[in-house]
Structure formats: structure tokens, C-alpha cells
Coordinates of C-alpha atoms in Angstrom, one line a residue:
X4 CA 28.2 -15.3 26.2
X5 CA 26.9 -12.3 27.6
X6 CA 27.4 -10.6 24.4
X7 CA 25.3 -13.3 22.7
X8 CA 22.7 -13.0 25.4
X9 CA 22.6 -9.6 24.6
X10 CA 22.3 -9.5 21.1
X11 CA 19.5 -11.8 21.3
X12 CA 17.4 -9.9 24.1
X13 CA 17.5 -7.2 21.5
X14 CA 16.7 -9.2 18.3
X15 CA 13.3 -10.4 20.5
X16 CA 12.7 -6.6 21.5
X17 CA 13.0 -5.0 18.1
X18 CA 11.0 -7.7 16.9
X19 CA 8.4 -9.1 19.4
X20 CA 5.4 -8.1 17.4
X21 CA 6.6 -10.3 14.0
X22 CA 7.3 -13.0 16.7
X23 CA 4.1 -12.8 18.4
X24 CA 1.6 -12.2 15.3
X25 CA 3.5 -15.5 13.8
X26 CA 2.7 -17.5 17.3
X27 CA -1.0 -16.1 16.0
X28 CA -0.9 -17.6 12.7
X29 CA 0.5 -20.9 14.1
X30 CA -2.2 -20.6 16.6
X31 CA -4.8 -20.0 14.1
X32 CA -3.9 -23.3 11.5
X33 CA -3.6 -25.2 14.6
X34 CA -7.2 -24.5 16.2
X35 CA -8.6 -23.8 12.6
X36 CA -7.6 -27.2 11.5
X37 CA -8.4 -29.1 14.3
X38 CA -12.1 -27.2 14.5
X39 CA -12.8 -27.9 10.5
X40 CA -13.0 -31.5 11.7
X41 CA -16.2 -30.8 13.4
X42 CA -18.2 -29.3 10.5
X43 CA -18.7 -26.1 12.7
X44 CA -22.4 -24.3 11.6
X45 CA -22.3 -20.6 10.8
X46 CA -23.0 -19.6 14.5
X47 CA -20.1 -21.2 15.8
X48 CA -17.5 -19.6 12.9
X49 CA -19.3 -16.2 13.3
X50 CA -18.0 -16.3 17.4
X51 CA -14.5 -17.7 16.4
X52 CA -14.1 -14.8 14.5
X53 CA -15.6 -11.9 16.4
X54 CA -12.3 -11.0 17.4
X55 CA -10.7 -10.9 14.4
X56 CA -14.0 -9.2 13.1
X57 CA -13.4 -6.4 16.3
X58 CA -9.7 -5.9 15.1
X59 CA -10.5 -5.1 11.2
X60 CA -13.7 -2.9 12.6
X61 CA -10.9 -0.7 14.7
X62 CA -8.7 -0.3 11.5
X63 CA -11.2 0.5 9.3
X64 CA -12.3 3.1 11.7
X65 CA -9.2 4.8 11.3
X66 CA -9.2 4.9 7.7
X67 CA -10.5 8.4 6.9
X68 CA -8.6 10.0 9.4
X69 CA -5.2 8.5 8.3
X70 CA -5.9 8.9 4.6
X71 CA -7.4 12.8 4.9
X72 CA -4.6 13.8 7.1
X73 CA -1.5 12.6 5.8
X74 CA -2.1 13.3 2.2
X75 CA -3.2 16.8 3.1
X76 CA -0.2 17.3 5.6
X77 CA 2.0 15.3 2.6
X78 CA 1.1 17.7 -0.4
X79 CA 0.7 20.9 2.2
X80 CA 4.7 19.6 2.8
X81 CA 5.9 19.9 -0.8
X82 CA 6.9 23.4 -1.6
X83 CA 8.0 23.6 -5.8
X84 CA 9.5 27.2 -4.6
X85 CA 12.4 25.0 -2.9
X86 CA 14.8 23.9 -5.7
X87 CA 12.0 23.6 -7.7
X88 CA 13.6 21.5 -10.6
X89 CA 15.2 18.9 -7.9
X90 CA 11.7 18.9 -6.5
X91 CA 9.9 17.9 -9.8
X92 CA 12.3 15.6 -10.7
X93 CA 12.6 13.7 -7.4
X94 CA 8.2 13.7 -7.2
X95 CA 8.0 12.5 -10.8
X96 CA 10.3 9.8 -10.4
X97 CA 8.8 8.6 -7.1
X98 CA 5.1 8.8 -8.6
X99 CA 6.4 6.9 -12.1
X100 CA 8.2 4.3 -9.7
X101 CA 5.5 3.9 -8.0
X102 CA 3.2 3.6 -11.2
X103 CA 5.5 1.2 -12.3
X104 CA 5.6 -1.2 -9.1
X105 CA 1.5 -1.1 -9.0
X106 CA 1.0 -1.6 -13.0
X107 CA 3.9 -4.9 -12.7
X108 CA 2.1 -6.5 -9.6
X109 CA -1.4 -6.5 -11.5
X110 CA 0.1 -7.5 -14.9
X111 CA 1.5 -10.8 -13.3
X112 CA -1.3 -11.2 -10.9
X113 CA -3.7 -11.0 -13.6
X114 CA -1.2 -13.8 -16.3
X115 CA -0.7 -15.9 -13.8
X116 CA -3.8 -15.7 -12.0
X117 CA -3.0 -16.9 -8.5
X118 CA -6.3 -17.3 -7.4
X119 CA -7.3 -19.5 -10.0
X120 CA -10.2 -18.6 -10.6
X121 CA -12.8 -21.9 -9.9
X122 CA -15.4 -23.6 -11.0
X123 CA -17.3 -22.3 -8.4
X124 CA -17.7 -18.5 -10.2
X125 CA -20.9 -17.5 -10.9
X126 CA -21.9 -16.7 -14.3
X127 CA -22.6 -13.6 -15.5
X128 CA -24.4 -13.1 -18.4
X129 CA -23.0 -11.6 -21.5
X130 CA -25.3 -8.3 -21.8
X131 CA -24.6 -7.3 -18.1
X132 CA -20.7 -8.2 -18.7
X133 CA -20.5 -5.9 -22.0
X134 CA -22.3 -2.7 -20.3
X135 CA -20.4 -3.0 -16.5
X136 CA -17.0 -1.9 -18.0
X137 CA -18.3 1.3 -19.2
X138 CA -20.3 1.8 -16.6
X139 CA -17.6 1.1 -13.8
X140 CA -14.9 4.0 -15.8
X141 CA -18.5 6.3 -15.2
X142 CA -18.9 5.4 -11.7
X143 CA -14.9 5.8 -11.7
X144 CA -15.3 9.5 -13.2
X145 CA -17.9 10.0 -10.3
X146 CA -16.1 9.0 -7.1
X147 CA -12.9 11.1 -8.4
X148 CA -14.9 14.4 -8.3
X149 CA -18.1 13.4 -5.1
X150 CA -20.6 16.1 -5.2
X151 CA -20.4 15.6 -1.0
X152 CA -17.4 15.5 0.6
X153 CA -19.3 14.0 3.7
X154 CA -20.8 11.4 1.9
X155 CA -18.0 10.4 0.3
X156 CA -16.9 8.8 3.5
X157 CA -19.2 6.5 4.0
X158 CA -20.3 6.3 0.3
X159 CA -19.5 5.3 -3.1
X160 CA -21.6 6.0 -6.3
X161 CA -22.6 3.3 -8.8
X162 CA -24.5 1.4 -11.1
X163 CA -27.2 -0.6 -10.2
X164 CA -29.3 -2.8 -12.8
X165 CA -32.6 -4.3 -12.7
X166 CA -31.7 -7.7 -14.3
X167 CA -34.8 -9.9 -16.1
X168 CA -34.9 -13.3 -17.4
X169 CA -36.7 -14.3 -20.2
X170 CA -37.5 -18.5 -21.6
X171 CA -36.7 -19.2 -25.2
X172 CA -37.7 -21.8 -26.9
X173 CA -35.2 -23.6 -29.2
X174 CA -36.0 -26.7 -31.2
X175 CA -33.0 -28.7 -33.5
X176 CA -33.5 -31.1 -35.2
X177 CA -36.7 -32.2 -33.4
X178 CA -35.0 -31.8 -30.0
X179 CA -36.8 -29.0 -28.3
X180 CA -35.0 -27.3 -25.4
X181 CA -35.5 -24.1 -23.3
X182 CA -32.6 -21.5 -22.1
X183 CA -32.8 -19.1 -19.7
X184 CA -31.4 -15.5 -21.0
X185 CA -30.6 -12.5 -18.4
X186 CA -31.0 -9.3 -19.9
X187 CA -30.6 -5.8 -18.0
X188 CA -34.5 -4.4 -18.1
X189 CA -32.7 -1.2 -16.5
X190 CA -30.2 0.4 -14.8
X191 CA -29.8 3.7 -12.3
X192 CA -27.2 5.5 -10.5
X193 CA -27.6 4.4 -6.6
X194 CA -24.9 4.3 -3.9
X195 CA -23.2 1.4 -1.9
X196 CA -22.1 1.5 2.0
X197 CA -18.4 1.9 1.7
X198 CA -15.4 5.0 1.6
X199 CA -15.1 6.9 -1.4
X200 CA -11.1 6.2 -1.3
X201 CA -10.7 7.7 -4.3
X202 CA -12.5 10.8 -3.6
X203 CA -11.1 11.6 -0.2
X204 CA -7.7 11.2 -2.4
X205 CA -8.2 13.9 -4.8
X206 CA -10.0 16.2 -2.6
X207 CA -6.9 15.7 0.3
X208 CA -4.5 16.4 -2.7
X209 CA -6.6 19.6 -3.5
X210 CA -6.7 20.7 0.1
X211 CA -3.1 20.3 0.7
X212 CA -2.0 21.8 -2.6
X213 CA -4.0 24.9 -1.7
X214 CA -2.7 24.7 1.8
X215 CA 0.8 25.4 0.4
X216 CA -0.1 27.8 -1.9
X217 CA -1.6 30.1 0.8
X218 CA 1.2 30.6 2.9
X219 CA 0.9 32.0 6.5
X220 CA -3.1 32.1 6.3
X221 CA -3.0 28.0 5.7
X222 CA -0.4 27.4 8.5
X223 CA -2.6 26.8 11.4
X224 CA -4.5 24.5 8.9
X225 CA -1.6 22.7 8.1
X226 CA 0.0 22.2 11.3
X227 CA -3.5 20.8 12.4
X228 CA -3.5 18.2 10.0
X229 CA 0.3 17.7 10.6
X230 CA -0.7 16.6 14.6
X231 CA -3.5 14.7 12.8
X232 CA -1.6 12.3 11.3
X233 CA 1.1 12.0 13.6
X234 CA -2.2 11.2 16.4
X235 CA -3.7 8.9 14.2
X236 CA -0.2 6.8 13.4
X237 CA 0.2 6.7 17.4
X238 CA -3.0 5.0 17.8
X239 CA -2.3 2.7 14.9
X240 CA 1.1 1.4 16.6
X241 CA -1.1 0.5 19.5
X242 CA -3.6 -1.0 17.2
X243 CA -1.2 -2.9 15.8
X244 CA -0.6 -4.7 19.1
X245 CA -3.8 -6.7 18.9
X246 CA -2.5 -8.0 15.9
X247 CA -1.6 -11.9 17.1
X248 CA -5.0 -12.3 18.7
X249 CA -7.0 -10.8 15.3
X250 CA -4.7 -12.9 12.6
X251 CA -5.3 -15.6 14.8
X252 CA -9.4 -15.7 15.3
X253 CA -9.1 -14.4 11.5
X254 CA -7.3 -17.3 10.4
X255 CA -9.5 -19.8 12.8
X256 CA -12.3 -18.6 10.8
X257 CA -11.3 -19.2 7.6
X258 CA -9.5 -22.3 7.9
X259 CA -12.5 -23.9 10.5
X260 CA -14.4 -22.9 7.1
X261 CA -12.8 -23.5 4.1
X262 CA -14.5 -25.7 1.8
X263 CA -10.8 -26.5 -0.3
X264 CA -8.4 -25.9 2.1
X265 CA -6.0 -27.7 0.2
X266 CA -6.8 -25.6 -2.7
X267 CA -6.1 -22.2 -0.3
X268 CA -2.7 -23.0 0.4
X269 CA -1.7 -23.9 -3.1
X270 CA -3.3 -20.9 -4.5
X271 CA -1.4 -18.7 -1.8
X272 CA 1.9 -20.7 -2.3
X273 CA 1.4 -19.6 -6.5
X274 CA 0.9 -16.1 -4.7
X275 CA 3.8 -15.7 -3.1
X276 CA 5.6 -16.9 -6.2
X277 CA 4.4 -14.4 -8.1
X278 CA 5.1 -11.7 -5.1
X279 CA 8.8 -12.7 -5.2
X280 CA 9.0 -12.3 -9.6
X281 CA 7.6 -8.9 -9.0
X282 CA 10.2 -7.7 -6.7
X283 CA 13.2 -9.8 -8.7
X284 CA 11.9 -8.0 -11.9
X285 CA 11.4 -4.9 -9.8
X286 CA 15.2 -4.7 -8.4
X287 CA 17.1 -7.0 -10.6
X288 CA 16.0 -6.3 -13.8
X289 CA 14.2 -2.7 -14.1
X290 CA 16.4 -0.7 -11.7
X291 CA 19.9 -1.9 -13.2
X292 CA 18.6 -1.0 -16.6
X293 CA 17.3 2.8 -15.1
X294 CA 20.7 3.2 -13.3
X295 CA 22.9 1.8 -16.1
X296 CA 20.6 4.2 -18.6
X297 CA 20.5 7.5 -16.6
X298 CA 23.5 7.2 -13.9
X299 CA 25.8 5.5 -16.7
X300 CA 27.6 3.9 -13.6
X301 CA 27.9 0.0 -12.5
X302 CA 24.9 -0.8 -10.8
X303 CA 26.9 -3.9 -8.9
X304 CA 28.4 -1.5 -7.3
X305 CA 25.6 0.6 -6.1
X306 CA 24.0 -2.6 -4.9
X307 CA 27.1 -2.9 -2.9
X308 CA 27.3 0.6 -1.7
X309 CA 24.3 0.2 -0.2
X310 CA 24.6 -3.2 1.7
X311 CA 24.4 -1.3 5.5
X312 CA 21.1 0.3 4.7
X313 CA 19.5 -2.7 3.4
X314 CA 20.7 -4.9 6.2
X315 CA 19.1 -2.7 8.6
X316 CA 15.7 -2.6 6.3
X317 CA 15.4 -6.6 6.6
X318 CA 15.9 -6.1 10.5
X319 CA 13.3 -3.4 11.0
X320 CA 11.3 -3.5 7.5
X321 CA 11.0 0.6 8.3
X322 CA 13.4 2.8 5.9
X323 CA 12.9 5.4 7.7
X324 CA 15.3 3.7 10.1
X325 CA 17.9 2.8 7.9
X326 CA 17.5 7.0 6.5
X327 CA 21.1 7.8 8.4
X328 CA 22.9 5.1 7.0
X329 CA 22.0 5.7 3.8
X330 CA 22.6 9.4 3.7
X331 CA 26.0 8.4 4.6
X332 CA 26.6 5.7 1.7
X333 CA 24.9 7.8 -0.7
X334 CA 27.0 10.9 0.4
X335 CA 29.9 9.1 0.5
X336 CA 32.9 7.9 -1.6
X337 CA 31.1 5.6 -4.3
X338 CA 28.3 7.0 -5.0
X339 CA 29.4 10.9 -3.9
X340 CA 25.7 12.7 -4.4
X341 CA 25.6 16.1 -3.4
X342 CA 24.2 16.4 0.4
X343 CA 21.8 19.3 -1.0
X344 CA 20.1 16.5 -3.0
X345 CA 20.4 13.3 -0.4
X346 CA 18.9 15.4 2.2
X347 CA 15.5 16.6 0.7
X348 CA 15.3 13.9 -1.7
X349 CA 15.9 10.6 0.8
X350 CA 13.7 12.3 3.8
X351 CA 10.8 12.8 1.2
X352 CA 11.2 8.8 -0.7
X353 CA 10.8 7.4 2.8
X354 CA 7.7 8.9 3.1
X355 CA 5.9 8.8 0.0
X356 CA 8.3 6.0 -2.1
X357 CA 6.9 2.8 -2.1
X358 CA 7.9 0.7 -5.1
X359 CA 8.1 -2.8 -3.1
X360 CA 5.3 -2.0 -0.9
X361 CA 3.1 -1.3 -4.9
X362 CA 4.1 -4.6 -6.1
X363 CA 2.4 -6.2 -3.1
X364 CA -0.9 -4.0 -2.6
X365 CA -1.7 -4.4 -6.1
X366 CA -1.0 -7.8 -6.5
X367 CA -2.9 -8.9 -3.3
X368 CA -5.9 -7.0 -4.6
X369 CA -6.0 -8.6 -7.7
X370 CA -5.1 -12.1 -6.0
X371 CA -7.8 -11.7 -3.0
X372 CA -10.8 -10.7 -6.0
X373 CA -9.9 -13.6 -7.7
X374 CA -10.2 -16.0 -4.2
X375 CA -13.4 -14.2 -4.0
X376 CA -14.5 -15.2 -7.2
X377 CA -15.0 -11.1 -8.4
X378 CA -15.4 -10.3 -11.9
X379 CA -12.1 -8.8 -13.7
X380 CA -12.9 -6.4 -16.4
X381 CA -10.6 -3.5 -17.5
X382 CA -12.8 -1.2 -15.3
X383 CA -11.7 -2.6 -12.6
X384 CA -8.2 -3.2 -13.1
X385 CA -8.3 0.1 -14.0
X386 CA -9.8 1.0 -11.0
X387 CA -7.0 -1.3 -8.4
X388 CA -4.4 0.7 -10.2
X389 CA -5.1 4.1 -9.7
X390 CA -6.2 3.5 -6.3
X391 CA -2.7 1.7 -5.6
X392 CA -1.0 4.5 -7.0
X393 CA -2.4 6.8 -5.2
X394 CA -3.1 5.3 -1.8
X395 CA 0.5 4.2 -1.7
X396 CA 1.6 8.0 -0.9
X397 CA -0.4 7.1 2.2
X398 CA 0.7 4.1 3.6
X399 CA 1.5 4.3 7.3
X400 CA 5.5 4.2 8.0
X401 CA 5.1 1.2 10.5
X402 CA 5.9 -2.3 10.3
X403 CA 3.4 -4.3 8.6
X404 CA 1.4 -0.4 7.2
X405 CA 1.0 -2.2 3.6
X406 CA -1.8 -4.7 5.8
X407 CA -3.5 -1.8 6.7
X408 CA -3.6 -0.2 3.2
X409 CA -5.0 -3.5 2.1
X410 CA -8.0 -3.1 4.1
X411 CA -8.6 -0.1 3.1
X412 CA -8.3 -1.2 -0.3
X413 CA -10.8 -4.1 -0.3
X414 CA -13.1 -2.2 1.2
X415 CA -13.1 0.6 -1.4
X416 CA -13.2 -2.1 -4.2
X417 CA -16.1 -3.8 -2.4
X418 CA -14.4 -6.8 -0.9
X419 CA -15.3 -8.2 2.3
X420 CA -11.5 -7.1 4.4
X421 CA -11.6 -10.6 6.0
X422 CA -10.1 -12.2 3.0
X423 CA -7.3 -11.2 3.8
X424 CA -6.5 -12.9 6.3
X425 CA -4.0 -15.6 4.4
X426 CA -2.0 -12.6 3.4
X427 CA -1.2 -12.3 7.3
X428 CA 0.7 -15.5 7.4
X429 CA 3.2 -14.6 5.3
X430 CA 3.9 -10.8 6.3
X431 CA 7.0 -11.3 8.5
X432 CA 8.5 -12.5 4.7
X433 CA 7.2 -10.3 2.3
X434 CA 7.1 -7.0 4.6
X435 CA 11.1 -7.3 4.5
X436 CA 10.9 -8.2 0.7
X437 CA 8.7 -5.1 0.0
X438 CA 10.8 -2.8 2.1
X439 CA 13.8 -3.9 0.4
X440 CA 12.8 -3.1 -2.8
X441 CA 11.6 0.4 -1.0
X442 CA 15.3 1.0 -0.1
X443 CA 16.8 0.8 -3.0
X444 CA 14.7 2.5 -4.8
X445 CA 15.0 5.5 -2.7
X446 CA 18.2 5.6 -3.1
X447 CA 18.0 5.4 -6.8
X448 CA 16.0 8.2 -6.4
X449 CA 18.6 10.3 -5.4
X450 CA 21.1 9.0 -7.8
X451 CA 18.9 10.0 -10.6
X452 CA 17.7 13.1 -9.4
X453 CA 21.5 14.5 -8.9
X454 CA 22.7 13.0 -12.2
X455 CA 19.6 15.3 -13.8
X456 CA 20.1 18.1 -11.6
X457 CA 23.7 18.5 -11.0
X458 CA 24.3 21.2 -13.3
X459 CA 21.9 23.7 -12.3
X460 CA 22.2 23.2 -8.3
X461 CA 22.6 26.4 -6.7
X462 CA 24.9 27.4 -4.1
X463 CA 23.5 27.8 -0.7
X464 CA 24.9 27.8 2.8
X465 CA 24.6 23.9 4.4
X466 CA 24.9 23.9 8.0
X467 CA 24.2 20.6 8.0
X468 CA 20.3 19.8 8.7
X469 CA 18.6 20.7 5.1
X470 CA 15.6 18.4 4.6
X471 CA 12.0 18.1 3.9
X472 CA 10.4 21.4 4.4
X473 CA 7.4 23.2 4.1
X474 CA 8.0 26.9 4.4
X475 CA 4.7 28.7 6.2
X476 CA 5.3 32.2 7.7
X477 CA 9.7 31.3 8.6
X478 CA 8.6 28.2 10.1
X479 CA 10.7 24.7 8.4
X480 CA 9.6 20.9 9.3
X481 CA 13.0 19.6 8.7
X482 CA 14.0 16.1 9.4
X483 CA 16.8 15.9 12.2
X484 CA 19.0 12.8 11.5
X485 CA 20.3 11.8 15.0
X486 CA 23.1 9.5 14.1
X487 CA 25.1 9.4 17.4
X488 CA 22.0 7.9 19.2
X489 CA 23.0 4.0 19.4
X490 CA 19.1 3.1 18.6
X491 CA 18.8 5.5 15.7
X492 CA 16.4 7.5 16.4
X493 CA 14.5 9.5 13.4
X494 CA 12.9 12.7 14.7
X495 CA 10.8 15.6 13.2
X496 CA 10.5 19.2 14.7
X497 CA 9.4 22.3 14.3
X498 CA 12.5 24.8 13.8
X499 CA 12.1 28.1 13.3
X500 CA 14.2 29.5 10.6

């Protein structure tokens, strides 16, 4: 009994902030519903939800600071002078897995259109839909290289147009009739109140490449940045915390006034659906076919192989947790990959692979812009995707970091953040389902990087903590696997070398 007692206590301690935000959402329908009833006015919705509104104001705040610092401090990390074949192998993989997760959540997204896309739309007229998709790949050109760094973070660059309307007259038959035609009288290149995502992106990536590339004279920039993004992921757990009180006034807000609540529900049930294809696709389908293909092994038994690691990824939803065990399954006597490879390659996939955690962003993007009734062109498909893409080698290594992301997604696509609040509801479910999916792909990772690498590793001396590094004037961030503490404790140090 005590055993049980304790077992439980620590089921409710590792996962008290799932628990609590899901009290939040049941708190939300329940008041939501119930307040709906009363036809609240616009006053009353805006102060149900000011604290939601408070909660996504704090996270947005954080934005540049988590998105600058990490990817500099990510791409500063990545040294090609280490092994540099298992290091371009392992990076391309992870970036064309990635790709691959963000390109199969918008395809379904976009077939199977969750969000069914209502009569409600507004409609656009035909000359302003023809000239937006090549205006939104220029405006796409333009946020990739801003001509002001400091502007970029609290603007984007676009098109604006001057639309006119002009009466024709039409008679057949004898029936006269008059149609009102929207033309574009003119357009020019104005700005719009949000973050230049893209932008900080590429110009982070830049930074940090050149950060590497300079050696001892970029270390104390480096390390700076390094602090930086460790800071900045502190004050995000705490963040996090308000959580069950802003999904709550979030969801109170929208459900007190939804116009087809009905509708909402179905449309998010269809989502979730389509969620769940992507990952079963994503691990059942694709990654068999990769491992069968490259590994030429039985992927049954690498599922298998890796059932500790992926039982401690649905506890926690954090990889980085489960990194121990699965340096020891993938170093040991199935799958028997070289500890030179395991050790740089599975430190580095759970920080930048994110496979799962593509499938969802990009789907929910697609999904939320169609709730909101947003005009889909290829522009900005285009657009979701390579933000995706690259955005996911910055999503926070916390529980529920893909929410986050999605904020800042919607608000570089120019979607109010509030809508997504449904996606809350669910994020105790699909948080495990996305990190799953992260797992194993991390691990296949490794298992294709050492089948492509195996014959030209090099012989060096292992004392047995050989990692991630970044190597600035002697000085090594490696990634110290404690695996005789009980709570499995991942830490990073500075060691000098």
C-alpha cells in the first residue's frame, strides 16, 4: 500500500502542471458554457479574458529573446571541425526530418481542411486574389534579409493596396442588373505591427555561424548568449505555471462567445484526427520504410529496442529525459551503434529534432487560419512551412514548448494568438503523441548516421563523456549524462578540456 501511495505522490508531482492546466480547461467549458447562456456584450467577454489576454502578452514578450538566443547559442554550438562527416550527416538528416514532419502536417491540414472553411468567409475579389501570391513570396524575400535588425522585431514588411469599386451595368435579355467589381487602384510597400520571425531566424543563424567561425575572439559572445537562453527558458518554466488560470479565462472567452459552438468542437475533433494520421504516417509508415531502406535491419525490432525510452517520453513528454536510457538501448546489444556517434548525435536531436512536434505546429497553423477564416494561397503555405522548419530548431525543451512556438507563430503570420486557445484542451494528449514521434526519430537518427558513417570513424580516446561541443579557446559544453541519479537528472557544464 505504501508502495502504491508512493508511486502515486510522484505521478501527481511529475505531472501537476498537465493535471492543473486540465482542471483549467474543465474550468473554462464549464463557466464558458454556462456564461454563453447570457448573451454576454463585448465588455463583459473582453474582462473574462483579460487574464488569459495577460498570460499570452507575457509569452509573447519573451519571444525575441528565446528565438535570438537559442538559435545563436544553437548554430554558435555546432562545430563541422568535429567529425565533420558524422556532423553533416546527423544535421542534414535532422533538418530533412524535420522538413518532412512540417511539409506532411500542412499537406493533410490543407486536404482535409479541418477548419472547414464556412460560409461566413469574406470574399475576396479575383484581381486582389491573383496579385497577393506574388506579392506575399516578395514580401517573403523581404523579411528573410530586413534592412533593420531593430525593426525587424517589432515589424514586418508588406504589401498594402488601395482597393476601388467600380458599378457595371449589365442588361440580358431585357433584365438590367448592376455588379459591384473591386479592383486594386494601387498598391505600396508599408509595414505591419508584428516580429519579423523570419528575419531574426536568418540573422541568429548568421550570427551564430560567425560566432563559431571566430574562435576565441566570439567566446565571450557565445557564452553570453549561452546564459541567454538558459535565463530566458528559466523564466518560461515559471511562466508556464500561470498556465491553468490563462487556458481557463482563454477558453471562457471563446466558448462565452462562440457563435457555433457546436461547429468548434467538431471542427477540432476532425483536427485532432488529422493530428493523429500525421504522426501514424510519420512513425508507422515513413520511418520503417527509411530504416528498412538505409539500416537494412527489422524495424519491429528497433521499435522494441526502444520501448524504455519511449515509456519515459509519454510520462514526462521531455526527451531530453529519456536521453540516458536511450544512449543505453542504442548502445547496447540490438542495435550496437558506436558510443562516438550516440553521444554527439542523441545530445544534439534532443535539442534541435522535432519531427512530432513539426507535424503539430504546422498543422495547427494551417487549422487555426482556416477557423479564422484567412485566405490560403501558395504564398502563404509557403510561408507556414519555412517558418515551421525553421522555428522548430527553437522550440523550448519544456513540457507543452510546441504551445509557445505556436504563439509565436500566429503572430508572425498575422493571427490574433488567442485562437489558440482550443488547441490547449487537448495538449496533455498530443504533447505525449508529438514527443513520441520526437523519440524515435532521434534515435533513428543515430541509426542512420552510423550505418553512413561507420566506415570512416576515426579512432579517438573515449573516456566516457563525448557529446555536444563547441570548441572556443579549450573550452567544451559537453552534455553530462547522470544516470545513477534515481530522478535522472540531465546537466550541462562548462569543462575545460
Amino acid at each position: 500500500m505504501a508502495s502504491s501511495d508512493k508511486s502515486c505522490l510522484y505521478f501527481i508531482k511529475t505531472n501537476i502542471l498537465v493535471i492543473l492546466t486540465l482542471i483549467g480547461v474543465v474550468i473554462g467549458f464549464a463557466i464558458g458554457i454556462s456564461v454563453r447562456e447570457l448573451h454576454p456584450s463585448a465588455d463583459a467577454l473582453m474582462w473574462i479574458g483579460i487574464l488569459g489576454e495577460l498570460y499570452l502578452n507575457v509569452i509573447k514578450m519573451m519571444i525575441v529573446p528565446l528565438v535570438a538566443s537559442s538559435i545563436i547559442s544553437g548554430t554558435a554550438s555546432l562545430d563541422p571541425r568535429f567529425n565533420g562527416k558524422i556532423s553533416l550527416v546527423g544535421i542534414s538528416f535532422i533538418l530533412i526530418t524535420n522538413f518532412f514532419g512540417t511539409v506532411l502536417g500542412t499537406v493533410l491540414c490543407v486536404v482535409i481542411n479541418p477548419g472547414g472553411r464556412s460560409s461566413q468567409l469574406r470574399p475576396v475579389s479575383a484581381a486582389k486574389t491573383n496579385i497577393q501570391t506574388q506579392d506575399v513570396f516578395a514580401d517573403l524575400l523581404r523579411n528573410i534579409l530586413p534592412g533593420n535588425l531593430v525593426a525587424a522585431t517589432f515589424q514586418v514588411t508588406m504589401t498594402k493596396y488601395e482597393i476601388g469599386e467600380r458599378i457595371v451595368n449589365t442588361t440580358i435579355n431585357g433584365t438590367h442588373s448592376q455588379d459591384v467589381i473591386s479592383f486594386i487602384k494601387n498598391k505600396n510597400l508599408g509595414t505591419s505591427n508584428s516580429v519579423n520571425m523570419l528575419g531574426i531566424l536568418v540573422i541568429s543563424s548568421f550570427f551564430g555561424m560567425a560566432t563559431a567561425a571566430t574562435g576565441k575572439i566570439g567566446r565571450p559572445f557565445f557564452k553570453f548568449f549561452y546564459a541567454a537562453t538558459e535565463i530566458v527558458l528559466v523564466v518560461l518554466e515559471k511562466i508556464l505555471w500561470f498556465t491553468p488560470i490563462g487556458v481557463a479565462s482563454l477558453i471562457m472567452k471563446e466558448v462565452a462567445g462562440a457563435d457555433d459552438l457546436q461547429g468548434n468542437f467538431m471542427r477540432l475533433g476532425i483536427f485532432i484526427g488529422t493530428f493523429m494520421l500525421g504522426q501514424v504516417i510519420a512513425l508507422f509508415i515513413v520511418l520503417p520504410i527509411i530504416y528498412v531502406v538505409i539500416v537494412r535491419r527489422n524495424p519491429l525490432k528497433f521499435f522494441t529496442s526502444l520501448a524504455e525510452p519511449m515509456l519515459i517520453v509519454l510520462a514526462t513528454t521531455l526527451t531530453s529525459i529519456a536521453m540516458p536510457e536511450s544512449l543505453r538501448k542504442l548502445e547496447g546489444p540490438y542495435n550496437k551503434i558506436d558510443k562516438r556517434i550516440t553521444r554527439f548525435i542523441v545530445p544534439l536531436n534532443a535539442a534541435i529534432g522535432r519531427t512530432g512536434s513539426c507535424i503539430f505546429l504546422s498543422a495547427s497553423c494551417v487549422f487555426i487560419s482556416q477557423l479564422e477564416n484567412q485566405d490560403q494561397n501558395a504564398g502563404s503555405i509557403v510561408l507556414i512551412i519555412l517558418l515551421v522548419t525553421l522555428m522548430s530548431f527553437a522550440v523550448p525543451s519544456i513540457p507543452s514548448g510546441s504551445l509557445v512556438t505556436i504563439i509565436i507563430l500566429l503572430s508572425a503570420i498575422g493571427i490574433p494568438p488567442e485562437a489558440a486557445s482550443l488547441l490547449f484542451a487537448f495538449d496533455w494528449f498530443s504533447d505525449r503523441m508529438r514527443s513520441l514521434t520526437n523519440i524515435y526519430y532521434q534515435c533513428l537518427t543515430s541509426a542512420v548516421t552510423y550505418k553512413v558513417c561507420k566506415s570512416s570513424l576515426r579512432s579517438i580516446c573515449d573516456d566516457g563523456k563525448v557529446g555536444l561541443h563547441d570548441d572556443i579557446e579549450g573550452e567544451t559544453i559537453i552534455p553530462i549524462v547522470d544516470e545513477n541519479n534515481k530522478d535522472i537528472e540531465i546537466r550541462a557544464e562548462f569543462i575545460s578540456v
